[in-house]
Coordinates of C-alpha atoms in Angstrom, one line a residue:
Chain A
M1 CA 19.8 58.9 181.9
N2 CA 21.3 56.7 179.7
V3 CA 19.3 56.0 176.8
D4 CA 20.7 52.1 175.4
L5 CA 20.1 51.7 171.9
G6 CA 20.9 48.2 171.6
I7 CA 17.9 45.8 171.1
E8 CA 17.5 42.0 170.7
L9 CA 15.9 40.7 167.8
A10 CA 14.9 36.8 167.9
G11 CA 18.4 35.9 169.2
L12 CA 20.6 38.4 167.7
N13 CA 22.2 41.2 169.9
L14 CA 21.9 44.6 167.4
R15 CA 23.5 47.9 169.1
T16 CA 21.1 49.9 167.3
P17 CA 17.2 48.8 166.4
L18 CA 18.5 50.2 162.1
I19 CA 19.4 47.3 159.4
L20 CA 21.0 47.8 156.3
A21 CA 18.1 46.7 154.1
S22 CA 18.4 44.6 150.9
G23 CA 19.6 45.8 147.7
I24 CA 21.5 48.2 148.7
L25 CA 25.1 48.3 148.7
G26 CA 25.0 44.3 149.2
L27 CA 25.8 43.0 146.7
S28 CA 30.2 43.2 147.6
G29 CA 31.3 41.6 151.2
R30 CA 34.1 43.6 151.4
L31 CA 32.1 46.6 151.3
L32 CA 29.1 45.1 153.8
A33 CA 31.8 44.4 156.1
E34 CA 32.8 47.2 156.1
V35 CA 29.3 49.1 156.8
S36 CA 28.9 46.6 159.7
R37 CA 31.4 48.9 161.1
V38 CA 29.8 52.0 160.8
E39 CA 28.6 53.6 163.8
G40 CA 24.4 53.1 164.0
V41 CA 24.4 50.4 162.4
G42 CA 22.2 47.3 164.1
A43 CA 23.2 44.8 161.5
V44 CA 23.3 44.7 157.4
T45 CA 21.6 42.4 154.6
T46 CA 23.1 42.0 151.3
K47 CA 21.6 41.4 148.3
S48 CA 19.1 39.2 147.3
I49 CA 20.9 35.6 146.6
G50 CA 19.7 33.0 144.6
L51 CA 20.9 29.7 144.4
N52 CA 22.2 30.1 140.3
P53 CA 23.9 33.8 138.7
R54 CA 20.8 36.2 137.5
D55 CA 22.0 38.8 135.7
G56 CA 19.1 40.5 136.1
Y57 CA 17.5 43.2 133.6
P58 CA 19.0 45.2 130.8
N59 CA 19.0 49.4 132.0
P60 CA 17.0 51.3 132.3
T61 CA 16.8 49.6 135.7
I62 CA 16.2 53.3 137.8
V63 CA 13.5 55.8 137.8
V64 CA 14.4 58.7 140.1
L65 CA 10.8 60.7 141.2
P66 CA 10.6 63.4 143.6
Y67 CA 9.4 60.5 146.5
G68 CA 10.8 57.6 145.8
F69 CA 12.3 55.7 143.3
I70 CA 11.3 52.4 140.9
N71 CA 13.6 49.7 140.9
S72 CA 13.7 46.6 138.1
M73 CA 17.3 45.7 138.9
G74 CA 15.4 41.9 138.2
L75 CA 17.7 40.4 141.6
P76 CA 21.0 40.2 139.8
N77 CA 23.0 38.5 142.2
P78 CA 26.5 35.7 141.4
G79 CA 24.9 32.6 143.7
V80 CA 25.2 31.0 146.5
E81 CA 28.5 29.8 145.7
S82 CA 30.3 32.7 144.4
F83 CA 28.3 35.1 147.8
L84 CA 29.2 32.6 150.4
K85 CA 33.5 32.8 148.6
E86 CA 33.5 36.3 148.6
L87 CA 32.4 36.0 152.8
D88 CA 35.7 33.9 152.9
E89 CA 37.6 37.0 152.0
A90 CA 35.6 40.2 153.0
G91 CA 36.7 40.5 156.5
S92 CA 34.9 40.5 160.0
F93 CA 31.7 42.4 160.5
D94 CA 31.3 43.9 163.3
S95 CA 27.2 43.5 163.3
P96 CA 24.9 41.0 162.2
L97 CA 24.7 40.0 159.5
I98 CA 21.1 39.1 157.6
V99 CA 22.1 37.0 154.3
S100 CA 18.8 37.7 152.0
F101 CA 17.9 34.8 149.2
Y102 CA 15.2 33.4 147.0
G103 CA 13.8 30.4 145.3
Y104 CA 11.8 29.7 142.3
S105 CA 11.1 25.8 144.1
L106 CA 11.2 24.3 147.5
D107 CA 13.7 22.7 146.4
E108 CA 15.8 25.8 145.5
I109 CA 14.7 27.0 148.7
A110 CA 15.9 24.4 151.5
E111 CA 19.5 24.3 148.9
T112 CA 20.1 28.0 149.5
A113 CA 18.9 28.2 153.1
R114 CA 21.5 25.2 153.8
M115 CA 24.2 26.5 151.7
I116 CA 23.8 29.9 153.8
A117 CA 23.3 29.0 156.9
K118 CA 26.2 26.6 156.8
H119 CA 28.9 30.1 156.6
P120 CA 30.1 30.9 160.3
R121 CA 29.7 34.3 159.0
V122 CA 26.1 34.6 158.8
S123 CA 23.6 35.2 161.5
A124 CA 20.4 35.2 159.9
L125 CA 18.6 34.5 157.2
E126 CA 16.4 36.8 155.5
L127 CA 13.9 35.0 152.3
N128 CA 12.2 36.9 149.7
V129 CA 9.3 36.3 148.7
S130 CA 8.0 39.5 147.2
C131 CA 9.8 41.1 145.1
P132 CA 7.5 42.8 142.5
H133 CA 9.0 42.5 139.6
V134 CA 10.4 38.6 139.3
S135 CA 8.2 36.1 138.2
G136 CA 8.5 33.1 140.0
I137 CA 9.0 35.5 143.0
S138 CA 6.3 37.7 143.2
E139 CA 3.7 35.2 142.7
I140 CA 4.2 33.5 146.2
G141 CA 4.1 36.9 148.3
F142 CA 0.3 37.3 148.1
K143 CA -0.6 33.9 148.9
P144 CA -1.0 32.6 152.8
E145 CA -0.1 29.3 152.0
L146 CA 2.5 29.6 149.7
V147 CA 4.4 31.5 151.7
A148 CA 3.5 28.9 154.7
E149 CA 5.1 26.4 152.5
A150 CA 8.2 27.9 151.7
V151 CA 9.1 29.1 155.9
S152 CA 8.5 26.0 156.7
T153 CA 10.5 24.0 154.4
A154 CA 13.5 27.8 154.8
K155 CA 13.5 26.9 158.3
K156 CA 14.1 22.9 158.2
Y157 CA 17.4 24.3 156.3
V158 CA 18.5 27.3 158.7
G159 CA 20.3 25.2 161.3
G160 CA 19.3 27.2 163.8
K161 CA 19.4 30.5 163.1
P162 CA 16.8 33.2 163.5
L163 CA 15.3 33.1 159.5
F164 CA 12.9 36.6 158.4
V165 CA 10.6 36.4 156.0
K166 CA 9.8 39.7 153.9
L167 CA 7.0 40.1 152.5
S168 CA 4.9 41.6 149.9
P169 CA 2.6 45.1 150.4
N170 CA 0.9 44.7 146.9
T171 CA -1.6 42.5 149.1
H172 CA -4.6 43.7 151.2
L173 CA -3.7 41.0 152.8
V174 CA -0.4 41.3 154.2
S175 CA -1.6 40.6 157.9
E176 CA -3.2 36.8 156.8
V177 CA 0.7 36.4 155.0
A178 CA 2.6 37.7 158.0
R179 CA 0.6 35.2 160.1
A180 CA 1.1 32.2 157.9
A181 CA 4.3 32.7 158.8
A182 CA 5.0 33.0 162.2
E183 CA 2.5 30.0 162.4
A184 CA 5.1 27.7 159.8
G185 CA 8.1 29.0 161.9
A186 CA 9.2 31.9 160.9
D187 CA 11.2 34.1 163.4
G188 CA 10.9 37.7 162.6
I189 CA 8.8 39.8 159.4
T190 CA 10.5 42.4 157.9
A191 CA 7.6 44.1 156.9
V192 CA 7.9 45.2 153.9
N193 CA 9.3 45.0 150.3
T194 CA 8.9 47.9 147.5
V195 CA 5.4 48.8 145.8
K196 CA 4.5 47.6 142.3
A197 CA 4.7 50.8 139.8
I198 CA 6.0 51.6 136.8
A199 CA 6.7 55.0 134.7
I200 CA 6.3 56.1 131.2
D201 CA 8.1 58.6 128.8
T202 CA 5.7 61.3 127.6
E203 CA 8.8 61.8 124.8
L204 CA 9.0 58.5 123.6
C205 CA 5.6 57.1 124.8
R206 CA 6.6 54.1 126.2
P207 CA 7.4 52.3 129.7
I208 CA 10.5 53.5 130.9
L209 CA 12.1 50.2 133.3
S210 CA 13.8 47.9 130.6
G211 CA 11.5 45.2 133.1
V212 CA 8.3 47.2 132.6
Y213 CA 7.1 46.5 136.3
G214 CA 9.8 47.4 138.7
G215 CA 9.1 48.6 142.9
L216 CA 8.4 51.8 144.3
S217 CA 10.7 52.4 147.5
G218 CA 11.6 56.0 149.4
P219 CA 9.4 58.6 150.9
A220 CA 6.1 58.1 149.1
L221 CA 6.2 54.0 150.5
K222 CA 6.7 55.1 154.2
P223 CA 2.9 55.2 154.7
I224 CA 2.2 51.9 153.0
A225 CA 4.4 50.2 155.1
L226 CA 3.7 51.6 158.6
R227 CA 0.2 50.8 157.3
C228 CA 1.6 46.9 156.6
V229 CA 3.9 46.9 160.0
Y230 CA 0.3 48.0 162.0
E231 CA -1.7 45.4 161.0
I232 CA 1.1 42.4 160.9
Y233 CA 1.8 43.8 165.0
E234 CA -1.9 43.1 165.5
E235 CA -1.6 39.4 164.3
V236 CA 2.3 37.8 165.2
D237 CA 4.3 37.7 168.1
I238 CA 7.4 37.5 166.5
P239 CA 9.0 40.6 165.9
I240 CA 9.1 42.6 163.3
I241 CA 11.6 45.0 161.4
G242 CA 9.9 47.9 159.6
C243 CA 10.7 48.4 155.9
G244 CA 9.8 51.3 153.5
G245 CA 10.8 55.4 153.2
V246 CA 12.7 56.0 156.1
S247 CA 14.4 59.1 156.1
S248 CA 14.2 60.6 159.5
Y249 CA 14.5 60.1 163.2
L250 CA 11.2 60.1 163.3
D251 CA 10.2 58.3 160.5
V252 CA 12.0 55.6 162.7
V253 CA 10.2 56.3 166.0
E254 CA 6.9 56.0 163.3
F255 CA 7.7 52.4 163.0
I256 CA 9.3 51.5 166.4
L257 CA 5.4 53.3 167.7
A258 CA 3.6 51.0 164.5
G259 CA 4.6 48.0 166.3
A260 CA 8.9 47.4 164.9
S261 CA 11.6 46.4 166.8
A262 CA 14.1 47.3 163.8
V263 CA 13.9 49.4 161.1
A264 CA 15.7 48.4 157.7
L265 CA 17.2 51.5 155.6
G266 CA 17.4 51.8 152.1
S267 CA 16.9 54.5 149.6
I268 CA 17.9 57.4 152.3
I269 CA 21.0 55.5 152.3
A270 CA 21.8 55.5 148.5
L271 CA 20.6 59.5 148.7
K272 CA 22.6 60.5 151.6
G273 CA 25.7 58.0 152.7
V274 CA 25.7 55.5 155.5
G275 CA 27.1 58.5 157.8
V276 CA 22.2 58.3 157.5
F277 CA 23.2 55.7 160.1
R278 CA 24.6 57.6 162.9
E279 CA 22.5 60.6 162.3
L280 CA 19.5 58.3 163.0
A281 CA 20.5 56.8 166.0
I282 CA 21.5 60.3 167.3
G283 CA 17.9 61.5 166.9
L284 CA 16.5 58.3 167.8
S285 CA 18.4 59.0 171.6
G286 CA 17.3 62.4 172.0
Y287 CA 13.9 61.2 171.6
L288 CA 13.9 58.8 174.1
E289 CA 15.7 61.1 176.3
R290 CA 13.0 63.6 176.1
K291 CA 10.3 61.0 176.7
G292 CA 11.8 59.7 179.6
V293 CA 11.9 56.2 177.9
R294 CA 15.6 54.2 178.3
R295 CA 15.0 51.2 176.2
V296 CA 14.3 50.6 172.1
E297 CA 11.9 48.2 173.3
E298 CA 9.6 50.7 175.5
I299 CA 8.0 51.7 172.7
V300 CA 7.4 49.1 170.4
G301 CA 3.7 48.7 169.4
L302 CA 2.8 51.3 171.8
S303 CA 0.3 53.6 169.2
H304 CA -1.5 50.2 169.9
R305 CA -1.7 50.7 173.3
Chain B
M1 CA 11.9 71.1 149.5
S2 CA 11.6 69.4 152.4
V3 CA 14.8 67.8 153.7
Y4 CA 12.7 64.4 153.5
L5 CA 12.4 64.5 149.8
I6 CA 14.4 64.2 146.5
D7 CA 16.1 67.4 146.2
E8 CA 16.2 69.7 143.0
V9 CA 19.7 69.3 141.6
F10 CA 19.7 65.2 141.5
L11 CA 16.3 64.7 140.6
E12 CA 17.1 67.2 137.3
R13 CA 20.2 65.2 136.8
N14 CA 18.2 62.0 136.5
R15 CA 15.5 63.3 134.7
R16 CA 16.0 61.0 131.2
R17 CA 15.9 64.1 129.1
I18 CA 15.2 62.9 125.8
V19 CA 16.9 64.8 122.4
G20 CA 17.3 63.9 119.3
I21 CA 21.2 63.9 118.1
A22 CA 22.4 66.7 116.5
R23 CA 25.7 65.6 114.7
R24 CA 27.9 62.7 114.0
V25 CA 31.0 62.3 113.4
D26 CA 32.9 58.7 112.3
E27 CA 36.3 58.8 114.3
C28 CA 37.3 55.4 112.8
I29 CA 36.2 52.4 111.7
D30 CA 34.6 51.6 114.7
T31 CA 33.9 54.4 116.6
V32 CA 31.7 57.2 116.8
S33 CA 31.2 60.5 118.3
L34 CA 27.9 61.8 118.7
Y35 CA 27.3 65.2 120.1
I36 CA 24.1 65.5 121.9
P37 CA 22.5 68.9 122.7
D38 CA 22.0 69.0 126.4
R39 CA 22.2 71.9 129.1
L40 CA 22.5 70.1 131.7
A41 CA 25.1 67.6 130.5
S42 CA 27.2 70.3 128.9
N43 CA 28.3 70.8 132.6
S44 CA 29.7 67.5 132.7
T45 CA 33.6 68.1 133.7
P46 CA 36.0 65.9 132.4
G47 CA 35.9 62.1 133.8
Q48 CA 32.1 62.7 134.3
F49 CA 29.6 60.4 132.3
L50 CA 26.5 60.2 130.9
M51 CA 23.6 57.3 131.3
V52 CA 22.7 57.1 127.7
W53 CA 19.4 55.3 127.2
I54 CA 19.1 53.8 123.9
P55 CA 14.7 53.0 123.7
G56 CA 14.6 49.5 124.0
V57 CA 17.7 48.7 123.5
D58 CA 19.5 49.8 126.7
E59 CA 21.2 51.8 128.9
I60 CA 25.0 52.3 129.1
P61 CA 27.6 54.7 130.8
L62 CA 29.2 56.7 128.7
S63 CA 32.4 59.3 129.4
V64 CA 32.1 62.9 128.4
S65 CA 34.3 63.3 125.3
Y66 CA 33.4 67.0 124.3
V67 CA 31.6 70.2 125.7
D68 CA 30.6 73.5 124.9
D69 CA 27.7 75.8 125.9
T70 CA 25.0 73.7 125.0
M71 CA 26.1 70.3 123.4
V72 CA 27.8 67.3 124.7
G73 CA 30.1 64.4 123.2
V74 CA 30.5 61.4 123.9
T75 CA 32.7 58.3 122.3
V76 CA 31.2 55.7 121.5
R77 CA 32.9 52.3 120.4
G78 CA 31.2 48.9 118.8
I79 CA 31.2 45.9 120.8
G80 CA 28.4 44.9 121.8
E81 CA 24.7 45.3 121.2
A82 CA 24.0 48.9 123.2
T83 CA 26.6 50.4 121.6
R84 CA 26.6 49.2 118.2
R85 CA 23.3 50.4 117.7
L86 CA 24.7 53.6 118.9
C87 CA 27.4 53.6 116.6
S88 CA 24.7 53.4 113.7
L89 CA 22.0 56.5 115.1
Q90 CA 22.1 59.4 112.6
P91 CA 21.2 62.7 113.4
G92 CA 17.3 63.4 114.2
D93 CA 17.8 59.5 115.9
M94 CA 16.2 60.1 120.3
I95 CA 17.5 59.2 123.2
G96 CA 17.6 59.8 126.6
V97 CA 20.1 61.1 128.3
R98 CA 20.7 61.4 132.7
G99 CA 24.0 63.1 134.0
P100 CA 26.7 64.6 134.4
L101 CA 27.1 61.8 136.7
G102 CA 30.2 60.7 138.9
R103 CA 33.2 62.6 139.9
G104 CA 36.0 63.5 137.1
F105 CA 39.1 64.4 137.0
T106 CA 41.2 66.8 139.1
V107 CA 42.0 70.4 136.7
R108 CA 45.8 71.5 138.0
R109 CA 48.4 73.6 136.7
G110 CA 51.9 72.0 136.8
R111 CA 54.2 69.6 134.3
S112 CA 50.7 67.0 133.7
L113 CA 51.0 63.6 131.7
V114 CA 47.9 62.2 130.3
V115 CA 48.2 58.6 128.6
G116 CA 45.5 56.9 126.4
G117 CA 44.7 53.5 125.4
G118 CA 42.3 53.0 122.3
I119 CA 38.7 54.3 123.7
G120 CA 40.2 55.3 127.1
V121 CA 41.2 58.4 124.9
A122 CA 37.8 59.3 125.0
P123 CA 37.4 61.6 128.2
L124 CA 41.3 62.5 128.2
R125 CA 41.0 64.6 125.0
Y126 CA 38.1 66.7 126.6
L127 CA 40.6 67.4 129.9
V128 CA 43.5 68.1 127.4
Y129 CA 41.6 71.5 126.7
R130 CA 40.4 72.3 130.6
L131 CA 44.5 71.6 131.6
L132 CA 45.5 73.7 128.3
D133 CA 43.2 76.2 130.1
V134 CA 44.3 76.1 133.3
G135 CA 47.9 76.9 131.9
A136 CA 49.2 73.1 132.7
D137 CA 52.1 72.0 130.4
V138 CA 50.2 68.8 129.1
C139 CA 51.9 66.2 127.2
V140 CA 49.5 63.7 125.9
V141 CA 50.3 59.6 125.4
F142 CA 47.8 57.9 123.1
G143 CA 48.4 54.5 122.0
F144 CA 45.9 52.2 119.8
R145 CA 46.3 49.1 118.3
D146 CA 47.2 49.9 114.6
K147 CA 46.6 52.9 112.8
P148 CA 42.5 52.4 111.5
H149 CA 41.7 52.4 115.1
T150 CA 43.4 55.0 115.8
I151 CA 41.1 58.2 117.2
F152 CA 42.2 62.2 118.0
V153 CA 45.2 62.1 116.3
D154 CA 45.2 65.1 113.9
E155 CA 43.7 66.8 117.0
M156 CA 46.0 66.5 119.0
E157 CA 48.9 66.9 116.6
R158 CA 46.8 70.2 115.7
L159 CA 47.5 71.3 119.3
S160 CA 51.2 69.7 118.9
L161 CA 51.7 72.2 116.0
E162 CA 50.4 75.5 117.8
K163 CA 53.4 73.9 120.4
L164 CA 50.5 73.7 123.5
I165 CA 50.6 70.5 123.4
E166 CA 53.5 67.8 123.8
F167 CA 52.1 64.7 121.7
H168 CA 53.2 61.4 121.2
V169 CA 51.3 58.6 118.9
A170 CA 51.8 54.5 119.5
T171 CA 50.7 51.6 117.4
E172 CA 51.6 47.9 118.7
D173 CA 51.6 47.3 115.1
G174 CA 54.1 50.0 114.1
S175 CA 51.4 51.3 111.3
Y176 CA 51.1 54.7 113.1
G177 CA 53.1 56.5 115.3
L178 CA 55.7 54.3 117.1
K179 CA 55.7 51.0 117.7
A180 CA 55.0 50.5 120.6
T181 CA 52.9 50.6 123.6
A182 CA 51.4 53.9 125.1
Y183 CA 53.2 52.4 128.2
D184 CA 57.0 52.2 127.1
I185 CA 56.3 56.0 126.4
A186 CA 54.4 57.2 129.3
S187 CA 57.3 55.6 131.9
S188 CA 59.9 57.3 130.7
I189 CA 58.1 60.6 130.7
I190 CA 57.5 59.2 134.3
H191 CA 61.0 59.5 134.4
E192 CA 61.7 62.2 132.8
G193 CA 59.9 63.8 135.8
V194 CA 56.0 65.0 136.2
D195 CA 53.4 66.2 138.3
M196 CA 50.6 64.7 137.7
V197 CA 49.6 61.6 136.2
Y198 CA 45.8 61.1 134.4
V199 CA 45.4 57.5 132.6
C200 CA 42.3 56.0 131.0
G201 CA 42.4 52.9 128.9
P202 CA 42.5 49.0 129.5
E203 CA 43.2 47.9 133.1
A204 CA 46.0 46.7 132.3
L205 CA 47.5 50.1 131.0
I206 CA 45.9 51.8 133.7
R207 CA 47.6 48.9 136.8
R208 CA 50.9 49.2 134.9
V209 CA 51.6 53.4 135.2
L210 CA 50.0 52.7 138.3
L211 CA 52.2 50.8 140.2
L212 CA 55.2 52.6 138.6
C213 CA 53.6 56.1 140.0
V214 CA 53.5 54.8 143.4
E215 CA 57.2 53.3 143.3
E216 CA 58.4 56.6 141.5
D217 CA 55.7 58.9 144.2
I218 CA 53.6 60.6 141.9
P219 CA 50.6 61.7 142.2
M220 CA 48.0 60.1 139.7
E221 CA 44.1 59.1 138.5
A222 CA 42.8 57.7 136.4
S223 CA 39.0 56.7 135.3
I224 CA 37.8 52.9 135.3
E225 CA 35.1 50.9 134.8
G226 CA 32.6 48.9 136.7
Y227 CA 29.4 47.4 135.5
M228 CA 27.0 49.7 136.1
K229 CA 23.0 49.3 136.7
C230 CA 21.6 52.4 138.0
G231 CA 24.8 54.6 138.2
I232 CA 23.7 56.8 141.0
G233 CA 24.7 55.1 144.4
I234 CA 22.2 52.5 144.3
C235 CA 22.7 49.1 143.8
G236 CA 26.0 48.4 144.6
S237 CA 26.2 46.3 140.7
C238 CA 29.4 48.9 140.1
V239 CA 31.4 48.1 143.3
R240 CA 35.2 47.6 142.7
G241 CA 36.8 47.2 146.1
V242 CA 34.8 49.2 148.6
Y243 CA 33.9 52.5 146.0
L244 CA 31.0 53.1 143.8
V245 CA 32.5 53.5 140.7
C246 CA 29.2 55.7 139.3
R247 CA 29.5 57.8 142.7
D248 CA 32.7 57.8 144.4
G249 CA 34.1 57.2 140.1
P250 CA 34.8 56.3 137.3
V251 CA 37.9 58.6 138.4
F252 CA 40.1 57.7 141.3
D253 CA 43.5 59.0 142.5
R254 CA 46.5 56.8 143.3
D255 CA 45.8 55.5 147.0
K256 CA 42.3 54.7 146.5
L257 CA 43.2 52.9 143.4
V258 CA 46.0 50.9 145.1
E259 CA 43.2 49.9 147.9
I260 CA 40.8 48.8 145.2
G261 CA 43.6 46.8 144.6
E262 CA 42.2 44.4 142.3
I263 CA 42.5 46.6 138.9
G264 CA 43.7 44.9 136.6
L265 CA 43.4 41.5 138.0
R266 CA 39.5 41.3 138.9
R267 CA 35.9 42.8 137.5
R268 CA 32.8 41.9 138.3
G269 CA 30.5 41.1 135.7
A270 CA 26.7 42.1 135.6
S271 CA 25.6 39.3 138.2
G272 CA 28.5 40.2 140.5
V273 CA 30.5 37.4 139.8
M274 CA 34.0 38.4 139.9
E275 CA 35.9 37.5 136.8
P276 CA 40.0 37.3 136.2
L277 CA 40.6 40.1 133.2
L278 CA 43.1 38.6 130.4

């Protein structure tokens, strides 16, 4: 029997349900284009881009734990104008390109979305309302009304390209936020961003990260991200990109069973490199074959039935 | 430990060890070597780097310039807030250390030319000793702005007097050694014939040596810089071409340097915006 890993996601066609998450390797257009050609990659997401360049926070910006990372990069990015120029020089993309973006105000969200959506190489946009360690962004992510406002504003300017919204797990109301986003016109939900976290150095007796707070990613995040996907699936009809701590093909399966149509990979790529995409695709294929399933969409949300 | 969790070697390398500076050496008017007692970091190979945390200020990448059983040395030129603060530290002051990180130089036998400019000589100083360990025939060329900015020249001159290496030093204004650039001297040695070239220093120097080595078809490695945040291949800030300096470098071979393309021309700043290199 021939397993077909191809999926349709909010109108995009992906070779596999595996997506490069925002914030990993995604600063350079050229490198992103290269990753889009890697076997097993279904789509790639950029670093979150804002209207103006941001340097991000001074170091330390990362803490390595046995079960994940805490990062406090502070949304460093070259700004939308510079980034779009890079896309011009990047070479062709072999998989859909999802550009992540943010804005401190509705006007910024509108203008940034408009500029990004105009670029021919952009397949979709992902609105980041959930970075836990940048004030102005983190506060939006758990208020349904604010997210709805941001989404409906962005939607007016994306020129018909799919608009995903990346939600925060730092709330017990994630499904409410998801519903508000869906009703405001989002074409998909990315669940979820990192969990707000800190680490303290016991010799110096001070927080390690220069920004004090950071976002926890990696294996420790997985059960929380899964819970968010599961809750959101019960609340919305639009597709979900599951994100948080995926390391193995069984994690991929778990997210799909919970309700994700696609799964994003972040920390594991940083640890093991882009070869992981092929490894997970093979594992996923093997699982589907063993279960007598031909297409990924057949098991999306299966754990709810 | 399970394959799903982060492996112990990676974990330990990235734990910030808080240590007191053991020794401080003023190398010249704006450059200081700090000797740090950290056993894991002392496993660094030439070309590898440490992420050094100056609490409350910053955490920056520094190439290793010295190693022994328990101690590791880094050499810092004070040009920004973090480096100037490091240059002011005294023995006993506490800093954090992560590493060793990155890919270092390939140490092998043969006629080896080591070319350094300015603070770029720091990792090369360590490399020279490892090359001698494997029996390489070493020729060292160091170039500096002027006499007040020369470092490690006494050490290299001692090795040269002991007939262990061939040593050439140049300053742009002629106040010490030859009035020339490191490239001037290196290029004539390359034309005479070498098996391998190692470079570190201003990118203009690296670029010129690279182009010459491509032309003469000579193997070459250079240690380059990229603006670093995480230092471990996660954030992508240090990307040059399609490579991450922290993970695939900072040492790159000739072919990769050509592939990267922008060496000596352009480099990203803190926000990732491409800026021209003057």
